[in-house]
Amino acid sequence: MNKERVRNVLLAAFTAMALSISSNAQIRSASGKLIVMSPQNLPDAAQVPGEDLFLYPNRDGGYYLYEEQQNGSRLLIFDVTDPSRIKLKATQQLAASGPFDFIDYLSDKTALVRYRNGKGAAILDLRDEKRPALHEVSALKDNGSTLIMDKPGASEVDQAERSARPARKEYEVIDTTSRDQPIVLAIVRQVEHQLQNEDTGTTFLLNREGLTIVRRIDVEQAFLAHQRQLTN
């Protein structure tokens, strides 16, 4: 093997290694105020394709993120209170008849879900935050609309709008703190579900590669400082 061939092979190997490292590393803005965490930066379970997301304020004053997987049969429970230390708290099997979408809270311990296969709706019981249970409700097994009352801004949810998988979108994470011009930090393609925690400034993006998280460090730090004040 001649020297030029060796050089090309080494360069290719180094490039592949660099790409591997960058794909596993967190992406930070120059200011340090934005961080993009890919599925590889999160617990292994977050690297599996999911169906939908639901954010729940837990009894400890923090937040759990529920991720539906495996056509509605599995629910992952992540503790996302501190986005720098995201933990998988539990994995729960559900007696679901198919993939579903989280619609809204019915109370502080229950949530309404709608099946995508036209089999109506069910109630997710959250009294045990780490072991949610799905209950079928015969009164909700219809193909019409559901009107959630006794809630601020009560709205109607049409079954037809929830019968198919949501349209996929492309999200660009842009750093606007650059002196010269905005910089695209990351592009997350074919996102099916997007969810935001306004308290921590965290955005959750779900696609076929798993869960991607965008962190706003200033908002996050302010929330955690407030949490510490409450516990002192």
mmCIF file of N, CA and C in Angstrom, residues 44-52 66-76 78 91-94 99-100 102 206 210-211:
data_model
loop_
_atom_site.group_PDB
_atom_site.id
_atom_site.type_symbol
_atom_site.label_atom_id
_atom_site.label_comp_id
_atom_site.label_asym_id
_atom_site.label_seq_id
_atom_site.Cartn_x
_atom_site.Cartn_y
_atom_site.Cartn_z
ATOM 1 N N ASP A 44 -30.951 4.935 27.237
ATOM 2 C CA ASP A 44 -31.113 4.075 26.061
ATOM 3 C C ASP A 44 -32.561 3.999 25.582
ATOM 4 N N ALA A 45 -33.493 4.000 26.508
ATOM 5 C CA ALA A 45 -34.909 3.876 26.131
ATOM 6 C C ALA A 45 -35.375 5.047 25.284
ATOM 7 N N ALA A 46 -34.703 6.202 25.391
ATOM 8 C CA ALA A 46 -35.094 7.385 24.624
ATOM 9 C C ALA A 46 -34.651 7.301 23.172
ATOM 10 N N GLN A 47 -33.882 6.289 22.827
ATOM 11 C CA GLN A 47 -33.394 6.119 21.464
ATOM 12 C C GLN A 47 -34.304 5.234 20.628
ATOM 13 N N VAL A 48 -35.441 4.859 21.204
ATOM 14 C CA VAL A 48 -36.431 4.015 20.525
ATOM 15 C C VAL A 48 -37.543 4.908 19.979
ATOM 16 N N PRO A 49 -38.032 4.670 18.761
ATOM 17 C CA PRO A 49 -39.134 5.481 18.234
ATOM 18 C C PRO A 49 -40.335 5.489 19.169
ATOM 19 N N GLY A 50 -40.984 6.635 19.286
ATOM 20 C CA GLY A 50 -42.143 6.774 20.160
ATOM 21 C C GLY A 50 -43.381 7.213 19.411
ATOM 22 N N GLU A 51 -44.508 7.211 20.100
ATOM 23 C CA GLU A 51 -45.792 7.573 19.504
ATOM 24 C C GLU A 51 -46.254 8.973 19.895
ATOM 25 N N ASP A 52 -46.078 9.332 21.178
ATOM 26 C CA ASP A 52 -46.551 10.644 21.639
ATOM 27 C C ASP A 52 -45.885 10.969 22.980
ATOM 28 N N TYR A 66 -43.917 11.566 30.035
ATOM 29 C CA TYR A 66 -44.381 10.246 29.637
ATOM 30 C C TYR A 66 -44.215 10.120 28.124
ATOM 31 N N GLU A 67 -43.538 9.056 27.710
ATOM 32 C CA GLU A 67 -43.383 8.789 26.285
ATOM 33 C C GLU A 67 -44.045 7.470 25.940
ATOM 34 N N GLU A 68 -44.996 7.523 25.037
ATOM 35 C CA GLU A 68 -45.706 6.327 24.572
ATOM 36 C C GLU A 68 -44.883 5.632 23.494
ATOM 37 N N GLN A 69 -44.722 4.328 23.628
ATOM 38 C CA GLN A 69 -43.969 3.540 22.660
ATOM 39 C C GLN A 69 -44.705 2.248 22.327
ATOM 40 N N GLN A 70 -44.192 1.559 21.338
ATOM 41 C CA GLN A 70 -44.678 0.218 20.964
ATOM 42 C C GLN A 70 -46.186 0.187 20.741
ATOM 43 N N ASN A 71 -46.659 1.100 19.920
ATOM 44 C CA ASN A 71 -48.084 1.152 19.549
ATOM 45 C C ASN A 71 -49.005 1.273 20.753
ATOM 46 N N GLY A 72 -48.559 2.009 21.758
ATOM 47 C CA GLY A 72 -49.395 2.274 22.928
ATOM 48 C C GLY A 72 -49.269 1.273 24.044
ATOM 49 N N SER A 73 -48.474 0.234 23.857
ATOM 50 C CA SER A 73 -48.394 -0.814 24.882
ATOM 51 C C SER A 73 -47.358 -0.525 25.958
ATOM 52 N N ARG A 74 -46.487 0.462 25.728
ATOM 53 C CA ARG A 74 -45.462 0.769 26.713
ATOM 54 C C ARG A 74 -45.376 2.267 26.961
ATOM 55 N N LEU A 75 -45.217 2.628 28.228
ATOM 56 C CA LEU A 75 -45.083 4.024 28.616
ATOM 57 C C LEU A 75 -43.781 4.187 29.401
ATOM 58 N N LEU A 76 -42.928 5.082 28.923
ATOM 59 C CA LEU A 76 -41.702 5.418 29.640
ATOM 60 C C LEU A 76 -41.958 6.629 30.519
ATOM 61 N N PHE A 78 -39.909 9.520 32.343
ATOM 62 C CA PHE A 78 -38.641 10.206 32.548
ATOM 63 C C PHE A 78 -38.825 11.320 33.573
ATOM 64 N N THR A 91 -40.736 2.056 33.650
ATOM 65 C CA THR A 91 -41.328 1.615 32.385
ATOM 66 C C THR A 91 -42.605 0.863 32.722
ATOM 67 N N GLN A 92 -43.705 1.273 32.105
ATOM 68 C CA GLN A 92 -44.996 0.692 32.449
ATOM 69 C C GLN A 92 -45.690 0.131 31.210
ATOM 70 N N GLN A 93 -46.170 -1.099 31.310
ATOM 71 C CA GLN A 93 -46.953 -1.704 30.234
ATOM 72 C C GLN A 93 -48.412 -1.232 30.355
ATOM 73 N N LEU A 94 -49.024 -0.956 29.223
ATOM 74 C CA LEU A 94 -50.405 -0.479 29.198
ATOM 75 C C LEU A 94 -51.288 -1.457 28.423
ATOM 76 N N PRO A 99 -52.117 2.460 19.113
ATOM 77 C CA PRO A 99 -51.469 3.741 19.384
ATOM 78 C C PRO A 99 -52.500 4.825 19.653
ATOM 79 N N PHE A 100 -52.144 5.755 20.525
ATOM 80 C CA PHE A 100 -53.091 6.808 20.894
ATOM 81 C C PHE A 100 -52.370 8.136 21.015
ATOM 82 N N PHE A 102 -52.248 11.716 23.419
ATOM 83 C CA PHE A 102 -52.659 12.399 24.642
ATOM 84 C C PHE A 102 -53.445 13.653 24.245
ATOM 85 N N LEU A 206 -39.861 14.614 19.189
ATOM 86 C CA LEU A 206 -39.930 13.156 19.017
ATOM 87 C C LEU A 206 -40.010 12.813 17.536
ATOM 88 N N GLY A 210 -35.910 8.803 17.935
ATOM 89 C CA GLY A 210 -36.086 8.874 19.379
ATOM 90 C C GLY A 210 -36.377 10.284 19.851
ATOM 91 N N LEU A 211 -35.888 10.604 21.036
ATOM 92 C CA LEU A 211 -36.194 11.860 21.700
ATOM 93 C C LEU A 211 -35.001 12.814 21.626
#
